[in-house]
Amino acid sequence: MRLSRPTRTALAVLAVALSATTTACGDAGGLRAAGATPTANSPARLWPDLPPASSPAFDFDEAETKTVKGVAVPGDDIRRVDPVAVVRAEITSDPNDYAGAGARYHGTVSALADCVEGRQKATWAQPKGCPVLQPYYRDLTGDGHDDLTLGFRLLPGELTAVRVYTVEKHRLVQVMSYEDALSAVELAGRSVIVRSPSEVAGYEYRLQWTWDAQQKAMLLTHDEMLRTGGRSPSPRHSSASRSARPSSAAPSATPPASPSTTRSAALSSSTP
């Protein structure tokens, strides 16, 4: 069969195109060595004869919650709760931390006088001296209703308190409590992620609390030290300030280094 001139021309153009494609690709798609593969090692259990502990050595109060007294929840709508009133209620319930000139956070009490009560998120603009930060609302418990994430400065130091509240049986309930020198706070899914500067240059602490439906509390599920790439440690951060306390238990005047600090100091990093 004799091909027409247009057909022969089209086939020639196609052959040239295929040749150019093959030349341009080179050895693309071919197998290449990835180098030596490290030998897989199974976990090695240390001290198998050591009897297992039956109770924790340190009390984190991880599942402890508390009802906030004196703060109403109109219509069970947490957005109608006054954040300043919530902080005042904590001050009232924890006089050892806040009351008197010798209390560790006495500056928060005096600064609270600068706050304007009754403001919601939409009109949150507070005077400069007010220690209560803008509230954030998100469903962290999975019940279809917003929960309150609240922060306020613990003065006269450099710490910031982070609290989470939900509504249970028409009452405001605190389900997470933590304070530290903060780099950032994030909400992701059912979790609150707190980042804090580390004394080790180029690293930061990353702690994550996640809602646990069985305990009905935010539990500390991750405690990591992660590399940030920086070179200078924070001069203001102290390991003594790190107190991984999902509860509201009052700290002592000279808090001991927590087990979470010990774990983080060992540089047990993992992927965030």
CSV table of C-alpha atoms in Angstrom, one decimal:
chain,number,residue,atom,x,y,z
A,1,MET,CA,0.0,0.0,0.0
A,2,ARG,CA,1.4,3.4,-1.0
A,3,LEU,CA,0.9,6.2,1.5
A,4,SER,CA,-0.1,9.6,0.4
A,5,ARG,CA,2.3,12.5,0.8
A,6,PRO,CA,0.4,14.1,3.7
A,7,THR,CA,0.4,10.8,5.5
A,8,ARG,CA,4.1,10.2,5.0
A,9,THR,CA,4.9,13.7,6.3
A,10,ALA,CA,2.8,13.2,9.4
A,11,LEU,CA,4.5,9.9,10.2
A,12,ALA,CA,7.9,11.5,9.8
A,13,VAL,CA,7.0,14.3,12.1
A,14,LEU,CA,5.8,11.8,14.7
A,15,ALA,CA,9.0,9.8,14.4
A,16,VAL,CA,11.1,12.9,15.0
A,17,ALA,CA,9.0,13.9,18.0
A,18,LEU,CA,9.3,10.4,19.6
A,19,SER,CA,13.1,10.5,19.0
A,20,ALA,CA,13.4,13.9,20.7
A,21,THR,CA,11.3,12.8,23.6
A,22,THR,CA,13.5,9.7,24.1
A,23,THR,CA,16.7,11.7,23.9
A,24,ALA,CA,15.4,14.4,26.4
A,25,CYS,CA,14.3,11.8,28.9
A,26,GLY,CA,17.6,10.1,28.9
A,27,ASP,CA,17.6,7.5,31.7
A,28,ALA,CA,14.5,8.9,33.4
A,29,GLY,CA,12.5,6.1,34.9
A,30,GLY,CA,15.5,3.8,35.3
A,31,LEU,CA,16.5,2.3,38.6
A,32,ARG,CA,19.2,4.1,40.6
A,33,ALA,CA,20.9,2.9,43.7
A,34,ALA,CA,19.8,4.6,46.9
A,35,GLY,CA,22.9,3.7,48.8
A,36,ALA,CA,23.3,1.3,51.7
A,37,THR,CA,20.2,0.3,53.6
A,38,PRO,CA,20.6,0.4,57.4
A,39,THR,CA,20.0,-2.8,59.2
A,40,ALA,CA,16.6,-3.0,60.8
A,41,ASN,CA,16.8,-3.4,64.6
A,42,SER,CA,13.9,-4.5,66.7
A,43,PRO,CA,13.3,-2.6,70.0
A,44,ALA,CA,15.6,-3.9,72.7
A,45,ARG,CA,14.0,-4.2,76.1
A,46,LEU,CA,16.2,-3.2,78.9
A,47,TRP,CA,16.3,-4.8,82.4
A,48,PRO,CA,13.5,-7.3,81.7
A,49,ASP,CA,13.8,-8.6,85.3
A,50,LEU,CA,12.9,-5.1,86.7
A,51,PRO,CA,9.5,-5.4,88.4
A,52,PRO,CA,7.0,-3.0,86.7
A,53,ALA,CA,5.8,0.0,88.7
A,54,SER,CA,2.2,-0.1,89.9
A,55,SER,CA,1.8,3.6,90.4
A,56,PRO,CA,3.3,6.8,89.0
A,57,ALA,CA,6.1,8.5,90.9
A,58,PHE,CA,4.9,12.0,90.0
A,59,ASP,CA,1.3,13.2,90.2
A,60,PHE,CA,0.5,15.2,87.0
A,61,ASP,CA,-3.3,15.4,87.8
A,62,GLU,CA,-3.7,14.8,84.1
A,63,ALA,CA,-7.4,14.0,84.2
A,64,GLU,CA,-8.4,16.5,86.9
A,65,THR,CA,-11.1,19.0,86.0
A,66,LYS,CA,-12.9,21.6,88.1
A,67,THR,CA,-16.1,23.6,88.0
A,68,VAL,CA,-15.6,27.3,87.8
A,69,LYS,CA,-17.6,28.8,90.7
A,70,GLY,CA,-19.4,32.1,90.5
A,71,VAL,CA,-19.4,32.3,86.6
A,72,ALA,CA,-22.7,31.7,84.9
A,73,VAL,CA,-23.1,30.3,81.3
A,74,PRO,CA,-26.2,32.1,79.9
A,75,GLY,CA,-28.1,29.8,77.6
A,76,ASP,CA,-25.2,27.3,77.8
A,77,ASP,CA,-23.4,29.5,75.3
A,78,ILE,CA,-19.8,29.7,76.3
A,79,ARG,CA,-19.3,32.8,74.0
A,80,ARG,CA,-21.5,34.7,76.4
A,81,VAL,CA,-19.2,34.0,79.3
A,82,ASP,CA,-17.1,37.0,80.4
A,83,PRO,CA,-13.4,36.0,80.1
A,84,VAL,CA,-12.3,38.6,82.7
A,85,ALA,CA,-14.8,37.1,85.1
A,86,VAL,CA,-13.3,33.7,84.5
A,87,VAL,CA,-9.8,34.9,85.5
A,88,ARG,CA,-11.2,36.7,88.5
A,89,ALA,CA,-12.8,33.4,89.6
A,90,GLU,CA,-9.5,31.6,89.4
A,91,ILE,CA,-7.8,34.3,91.5
A,92,THR,CA,-10.5,33.9,94.1
A,93,SER,CA,-10.1,30.1,94.1
A,94,ASP,CA,-6.3,30.2,94.3
A,95,PRO,CA,-5.4,32.8,96.9
A,96,ASN,CA,-1.9,31.3,97.5
A,97,ASP,CA,-0.9,32.1,94.0
A,98,TYR,CA,-2.5,35.5,93.7
A,99,ALA,CA,-3.5,37.1,97.0
A,100,GLY,CA,-1.1,39.4,98.8
A,101,ALA,CA,2.2,41.1,97.9
A,102,GLY,CA,4.1,37.9,98.6
A,103,ALA,CA,2.1,35.8,96.2
A,104,ARG,CA,4.0,34.7,93.1
A,105,TYR,CA,1.4,36.2,90.7
A,106,HIS,CA,0.3,39.2,92.7
A,107,GLY,CA,0.9,41.5,89.7
A,108,THR,CA,-1.9,39.8,87.8
A,109,VAL,CA,-4.4,40.9,90.4
A,110,SER,CA,-3.4,44.6,90.2
A,111,ALA,CA,-3.3,44.6,86.4
A,112,LEU,CA,-6.7,43.1,86.2
A,113,ALA,CA,-8.1,46.4,87.4
A,114,ASP,CA,-7.3,47.7,83.9
A,115,CYS,CA,-9.6,45.2,82.2
A,116,VAL,CA,-13.1,46.0,81.0
A,117,GLU,CA,-15.6,43.3,81.9
A,118,GLY,CA,-18.4,42.1,79.7
A,119,ARG,CA,-16.6,42.2,76.4
A,120,GLN,CA,-16.8,39.4,74.0
A,121,LYS,CA,-14.4,38.3,71.2
A,122,ALA,CA,-16.0,40.7,68.6
A,123,THR,CA,-15.3,43.7,70.9
A,124,TRP,CA,-12.3,42.4,72.7
A,125,ALA,CA,-10.1,45.5,72.5
A,126,GLN,CA,-8.8,45.8,76.1
A,127,PRO,CA,-6.6,48.5,77.7
A,128,LYS,CA,-2.9,47.9,77.2
A,129,GLY,CA,-2.3,46.9,80.8
A,130,CYS,CA,-5.0,44.2,80.9
A,131,PRO,CA,-3.4,40.8,81.4
A,132,VAL,CA,-6.3,38.8,79.8
A,133,LEU,CA,-5.6,37.9,76.2
A,134,GLN,CA,-8.1,37.6,73.4
A,135,PRO,CA,-10.3,34.5,73.9
A,136,TYR,CA,-10.6,31.9,71.2
A,137,TYR,CA,-13.5,29.6,70.5
A,138,ARG,CA,-13.5,26.1,68.9
A,139,ASP,CA,-15.1,22.8,69.5
A,140,LEU,CA,-12.3,20.8,71.1
A,141,THR,CA,-14.5,18.2,72.9
A,142,GLY,CA,-16.4,17.1,69.8
A,143,ASP,CA,-19.9,17.8,71.2
A,144,GLY,CA,-20.8,20.3,68.4
A,145,HIS,CA,-20.5,23.3,70.7
A,146,ASP,CA,-17.6,25.8,71.0
A,147,ASP,CA,-15.2,25.6,73.9
A,148,LEU,CA,-13.1,28.5,75.3
A,149,THR,CA,-9.3,28.7,75.1
A,150,LEU,CA,-8.2,31.5,77.4
A,151,GLY,CA,-4.8,33.0,78.1
A,152,PHE,CA,-3.6,35.6,80.6
A,153,ARG,CA,-0.3,36.9,81.8
A,154,LEU,CA,1.1,35.8,85.2
A,155,LEU,CA,2.7,38.9,86.5
A,156,PRO,CA,5.2,40.2,87.4
A,157,GLY,CA,7.1,37.4,85.6
A,158,GLU,CA,7.2,36.2,82.0
A,159,LEU,CA,4.8,33.3,82.3
A,160,THR,CA,1.5,33.0,80.5
A,161,ALA,CA,-1.4,30.8,81.7
A,162,VAL,CA,-3.3,28.8,79.1
A,163,ARG,CA,-6.7,27.4,80.1
A,164,VAL,CA,-9.5,25.5,78.3
A,165,TYR,CA,-13.1,25.5,79.4
A,166,THR,CA,-16.2,23.6,78.3
A,167,VAL,CA,-19.8,23.6,79.4
A,168,GLU,CA,-21.1,20.6,81.2
A,169,LYS,CA,-24.6,20.3,82.7
A,170,HIS,CA,-25.0,24.1,82.5
A,171,ARG,CA,-21.8,24.8,84.3
A,172,LEU,CA,-18.4,26.1,83.2
A,173,VAL,CA,-15.8,23.4,83.6
A,174,GLN,CA,-12.0,23.9,83.3
A,175,VAL,CA,-10.5,20.9,81.4
A,176,MET,CA,-6.9,22.0,80.9
A,177,SER,CA,-4.5,24.2,82.8
A,178,TYR,CA,-0.8,25.0,81.9
A,179,GLU,CA,1.6,27.9,82.3
A,180,ASP,CA,5.0,28.6,80.8
A,181,ALA,CA,7.1,31.2,78.9
A,182,LEU,CA,5.4,30.8,75.6
A,183,SER,CA,6.6,31.0,72.0
A,184,ALA,CA,3.3,30.1,70.4
A,185,VAL,CA,-0.1,28.4,71.1
A,186,GLU,CA,-2.0,26.6,68.4
A,187,LEU,CA,-5.3,24.8,68.0
A,188,ALA,CA,-5.4,21.8,65.8
A,189,GLY,CA,-8.4,19.4,65.6
A,190,ARG,CA,-9.2,18.4,69.2
A,191,SER,CA,-5.7,19.5,70.4
A,192,VAL,CA,-4.0,22.5,72.0
A,193,ILE,CA,-0.3,22.8,71.1
A,194,VAL,CA,2.0,24.9,73.2
A,195,ARG,CA,5.5,25.9,72.1
A,196,SER,CA,8.0,27.2,74.6
A,197,PRO,CA,11.7,28.3,74.3
A,198,SER,CA,14.3,25.9,75.5
A,199,GLU,CA,17.6,26.5,77.3
A,200,VAL,CA,19.3,24.4,74.6
A,201,ALA,CA,20.3,26.5,71.6
A,202,GLY,CA,18.3,25.7,68.4
A,203,TYR,CA,15.5,23.7,70.2
A,204,GLU,CA,12.1,24.4,71.6
A,205,TYR,CA,9.6,22.5,73.7
A,206,ARG,CA,6.4,21.3,72.0
A,207,LEU,CA,3.6,20.1,74.3
A,208,GLN,CA,0.2,18.9,73.0
A,209,TRP,CA,-3.0,18.3,75.0
A,210,THR,CA,-5.8,16.3,73.3
A,211,TRP,CA,-9.3,15.9,74.4
A,212,ASP,CA,-10.1,12.4,75.9
A,213,ALA,CA,-13.7,11.6,75.8
A,214,GLN,CA,-13.4,8.9,78.5
A,215,GLN,CA,-11.6,11.1,81.0
A,216,LYS,CA,-13.5,14.2,79.9
A,217,ALA,CA,-10.4,16.2,80.1
A,218,MET,CA,-7.5,17.5,77.9
A,219,LEU,CA,-4.7,15.0,78.4
A,220,LEU,CA,-1.0,15.7,77.8
A,221,THR,CA,-0.4,13.4,74.8
A,222,HIS,CA,3.0,14.7,73.5
A,223,ASP,CA,5.9,16.2,75.2
A,224,GLU,CA,8.8,16.8,72.8
A,225,MET,CA,12.0,18.8,72.3
A,226,LEU,CA,12.2,19.8,68.6
A,227,ARG,CA,15.0,21.5,66.6
A,228,THR,CA,14.1,25.0,65.3
A,229,GLY,CA,17.3,25.9,63.5
A,230,GLY,CA,18.0,28.8,65.7
A,231,ARG,CA,21.3,29.3,67.5
A,232,SER,CA,20.5,31.4,70.6
A,233,PRO,CA,18.7,30.0,73.6
A,234,SER,CA,16.1,32.1,75.4
A,235,PRO,CA,17.7,34.0,78.3
A,236,ARG,CA,14.4,34.2,80.1
A,237,HIS,CA,13.1,30.7,80.0
A,238,SER,CA,13.7,28.5,83.1
A,239,SER,CA,13.1,24.8,83.3
A,240,ALA,CA,11.7,25.4,86.8
A,241,SER,CA,8.8,27.2,85.2
A,242,ARG,CA,7.8,24.2,83.1
A,243,SER,CA,5.1,22.4,85.0
A,244,ALA,CA,3.1,20.1,82.7
A,245,ARG,CA,-0.1,20.3,84.8
A,246,PRO,CA,-3.2,19.8,82.8
A,247,SER,CA,-5.0,20.4,86.0
A,248,SER,CA,-5.3,23.5,88.1
A,249,ALA,CA,-3.3,22.2,91.1
A,250,ALA,CA,-1.6,25.1,92.8
A,251,PRO,CA,2.2,25.1,92.3
A,252,SER,CA,4.6,25.3,95.2
A,253,ALA,CA,6.7,28.4,95.9
A,254,THR,CA,9.8,26.6,94.5
A,255,PRO,CA,8.4,24.1,92.0
A,256,PRO,CA,10.6,21.1,91.3
A,257,ALA,CA,11.7,20.1,87.9
A,258,SER,CA,8.9,18.1,86.4
A,259,PRO,CA,9.4,14.6,84.7
A,260,SER,CA,8.4,16.2,81.4
A,261,THR,CA,11.4,18.5,81.8
A,262,THR,CA,13.6,15.5,82.4
A,263,ARG,CA,12.3,13.8,79.3
A,264,SER,CA,12.7,16.9,77.1
A,265,ALA,CA,16.2,17.6,78.4
A,266,ALA,CA,17.2,14.2,77.0
A,267,LEU,CA,16.5,15.5,73.5
A,268,SER,CA,13.9,12.8,72.8
A,269,SER,CA,12.7,14.5,69.6
A,270,SER,CA,10.1,13.2,67.2
A,271,THR,CA,8.3,14.5,64.1
A,272,PRO,CA,5.7,17.1,64.9
